[in-house]
Coordinates of C-alpha atoms and ligand atoms in Angstrom, one line a residue:
M1 CA 2.1 29.1 25.3
E2 CA 1.4 28.3 21.5
N3 CA 0.8 31.0 18.8
K4 CA -2.7 30.1 17.8
E5 CA -2.8 32.6 14.8
K6 CA -1.2 29.7 12.6
N7 CA -3.0 26.5 11.7
I8 CA -1.3 23.3 12.0
F9 CA -2.2 20.9 9.3
L10 CA -1.7 17.1 9.8
I11 CA -1.3 15.4 6.4
G12 CA -0.7 11.8 5.5
F13 CA -1.9 8.7 3.9
M14 CA -5.5 7.3 4.9
G15 CA -5.4 5.7 8.3
S16 CA -2.2 7.5 9.4
G17 CA -3.9 8.7 12.5
K18 CA -4.4 12.3 11.6
S19 CA -8.1 12.5 13.0
T20 CA -7.2 10.8 16.3
I21 CA -3.8 12.9 16.9
A22 CA -5.4 16.1 15.9
R23 CA -8.2 15.6 18.6
F24 CA -5.7 14.8 21.2
F25 CA -3.6 17.7 20.2
S26 CA -6.9 20.0 20.3
K27 CA -7.7 18.6 23.7
E28 CA -4.1 19.4 25.1
T29 CA -3.9 22.8 23.6
G30 CA -7.2 24.5 22.8
Y31 CA -6.3 24.9 19.2
E32 CA -9.7 24.6 17.3
L33 CA -10.2 20.9 15.9
V34 CA -11.2 20.8 12.1
E35 CA -11.6 17.4 10.6
M36 CA -11.8 17.9 6.9
D37 CA -13.9 14.9 5.9
E38 CA -16.3 15.2 8.6
T39 CA -16.8 19.2 7.8
I40 CA -17.2 18.3 4.1
E41 CA -19.7 15.5 5.0
K42 CA -21.8 18.0 7.1
E43 CA -22.0 20.8 4.7
A44 CA -22.6 18.5 1.8
N45 CA -25.0 16.5 3.9
A46 CA -23.7 13.4 2.2
T47 CA -20.9 10.9 2.9
I48 CA -17.6 11.0 1.4
N49 CA -18.8 7.7 -0.5
E50 CA -21.9 9.3 -1.9
I51 CA -20.4 12.6 -3.1
F52 CA -17.8 10.4 -4.9
E53 CA -20.6 8.3 -6.5
K54 CA -22.7 11.1 -7.1
H55 CA -20.4 13.7 -8.3
G56 CA -16.9 12.3 -8.8
E57 CA -13.6 12.9 -7.3
S58 CA -12.8 16.1 -9.0
Y59 CA -16.0 17.7 -7.5
F60 CA -14.7 16.3 -3.8
R61 CA -11.3 17.9 -4.4
D62 CA -13.1 21.4 -5.3
L63 CA -15.0 21.0 -1.9
E64 CA -11.7 20.3 -0.2
S65 CA -9.9 23.3 -1.9
D66 CA -12.8 25.5 -0.8
L67 CA -12.4 24.4 2.7
V68 CA -8.6 25.0 2.9
K69 CA -9.2 28.4 1.7
R70 CA -11.6 29.1 4.5
I71 CA -9.4 27.5 7.2
T72 CA -6.4 29.5 6.0
E73 CA -8.6 32.9 6.4
K74 CA -9.3 31.9 10.0
G75 CA -6.1 30.3 11.6
G76 CA -5.8 28.9 14.9
A77 CA -6.8 25.4 14.2
V78 CA -5.3 21.9 14.0
V79 CA -6.6 20.3 10.9
S80 CA -6.9 16.6 10.1
C81 CA -6.6 16.8 6.4
G82 CA -8.2 14.2 3.9
G83 CA -5.1 12.1 2.6
G84 CA -5.5 13.5 -0.8
V85 CA -5.5 17.2 0.3
V86 CA -2.0 18.0 -0.8
L87 CA -2.4 16.4 -4.3
R88 CA -3.4 20.1 -5.4
E89 CA -0.3 22.4 -5.3
E90 CA -2.9 25.4 -5.0
N91 CA -3.9 23.7 -1.5
V92 CA -0.4 23.4 -0.4
S93 CA 0.6 27.1 -1.0
D94 CA -2.8 28.2 0.7
M95 CA -2.1 26.0 3.8
K96 CA 1.6 27.5 4.0
K97 CA 0.1 31.0 3.8
N98 CA -0.8 30.8 7.4
G99 CA 0.1 27.4 8.8
K100 CA 2.5 24.7 9.1
I101 CA 2.2 21.2 7.7
I102 CA 3.0 18.3 9.6
Y103 CA 3.2 14.7 7.7
L104 CA 2.4 11.7 9.7
S105 CA 4.5 9.0 8.3
A106 CA 3.4 5.3 8.3
T107 CA 4.5 2.1 6.3
P108 CA 1.9 0.4 4.1
D109 CA 1.7 -2.3 6.6
T110 CA 0.8 0.1 9.3
I111 CA -1.9 1.4 7.2
F112 CA -3.1 -1.7 6.0
M113 CA -3.7 -2.9 9.5
R114 CA -5.6 0.3 10.5
V115 CA -7.6 0.6 7.5
R116 CA -8.6 -3.0 6.7
H117 CA -12.0 -3.0 8.1
S118 CA -13.0 0.4 6.6
T119 CA -15.6 0.9 4.0
T120 CA -15.8 4.6 4.2
R121 CA -12.9 5.3 1.8
P122 CA -14.0 5.3 -1.9
L123 CA -10.2 4.9 -3.2
L124 CA -9.8 1.8 -1.0
N125 CA -13.3 0.2 -1.5
G126 CA -12.5 -2.8 -3.6
N127 CA -8.6 -2.4 -3.3
M128 CA -8.3 -3.4 0.5
N129 CA -4.6 -4.9 0.4
V130 CA -1.2 -3.9 1.1
E131 CA 0.0 -4.1 -2.4
Y132 CA -2.5 -1.5 -3.6
I133 CA -1.7 0.7 -0.5
R134 CA 2.0 0.4 -1.4
G135 CA 1.5 1.4 -5.0
L136 CA -0.7 4.6 -4.0
M137 CA 1.7 5.5 -1.2
E138 CA 4.8 5.3 -3.6
K139 CA 3.1 7.7 -5.9
R140 CA 2.0 10.1 -3.2
L141 CA 5.2 9.9 -1.0
P142 CA 7.1 12.6 -2.9
I143 CA 4.1 14.9 -2.5
Y144 CA 3.7 14.3 1.2
E145 CA 7.5 14.9 1.6
N146 CA 7.6 17.9 -0.6
A147 CA 4.7 19.6 1.3
A148 CA 5.8 18.9 4.7
D149 CA 7.5 21.3 7.2
V150 CA 8.1 18.4 9.5
V151 CA 8.0 14.5 9.3
V152 CA 6.9 12.5 12.4
D153 CA 7.3 8.8 12.2
V154 CA 4.0 7.2 13.7
N155 CA 4.9 3.5 13.4
N156 CA 4.7 1.6 16.5
K157 CA 4.2 4.8 18.7
E158 CA 1.7 5.4 21.3
K159 CA -0.8 8.3 20.5
S160 CA 0.5 10.1 23.7
E161 CA 4.1 9.8 22.2
I162 CA 2.9 11.2 18.8
V163 CA 1.2 14.2 20.5
A164 CA 4.2 14.9 22.9
E165 CA 6.3 15.2 19.6
I166 CA 4.0 17.3 17.8
L167 CA 3.8 19.8 20.9
S168 CA 7.5 20.1 20.9
I169 CA 7.5 20.5 17.0
V170 CA 4.8 23.4 17.4
R171 CA 6.7 25.3 20.2
Q172 CA 9.6 25.5 17.9
F173 CA 7.6 27.1 15.2
N174 CA 6.5 29.9 17.4
Ligands
S3P201 C1 -8.6 10.4 0.3 C2 -8.6 10.1 2.0 C3 -9.7 10.3 2.8 C4 -10.9 11.2 2.2 C5 -11.1 10.5 0.7 C6 -10.0 10.6 -0.3 C7 -7.4 10.2 -0.2 O1 -9.5 11.0 4.1 O2 -10.7 12.4 2.0 O3 -11.7 9.2 0.9 O4 -7.3 10.6 -1.5 O5 -6.3 9.9 0.5 P1 -8.6 10.2 5.2 O6 -7.3 10.5 4.8 O7 -9.1 11.1 6.4 O8 -9.1 8.9 5.3

């Protein structure tokens, strides 16, 4: 049904549901599931918090860029991207070489409700409030929107509804 050569990259702010939706989508379609943060943690044998603490953010961003290149070479995966992957233009152009980018769009309030108990995201540790999320999102919004081939609003929707929407978008890609 789907053309499995291309990758499907899910982008969006931390807590927008990329991992959950990618997992469901993979089960429905057989696309290989790649969760970028999890892959980086396994390969580095360290948590994202530890990588940020020991080596800093730009080292982490290098690991992301390297992983994007490897995913692009392979194809056929649904990729749950880290929320900051598209900050590097190089990554976006690599992703587009062999893939489509779907932006899961959520409001700062939706994000806050989902991430408020999380301690695994270094950028939010110590900044866990809706104002901070809104500020960071305002800076990133144009980047997410420019990178995206398609935007899917995920506010107040069931997972199944979002996955169905993405399935129908992917069919149109092929
Ligand atoms: C980040 C998002 C995180 C993780 C890291 C940085 C970001 O991934 O890659 O903490 O810059 O938005 P999730 O979006 O999966 O939480």
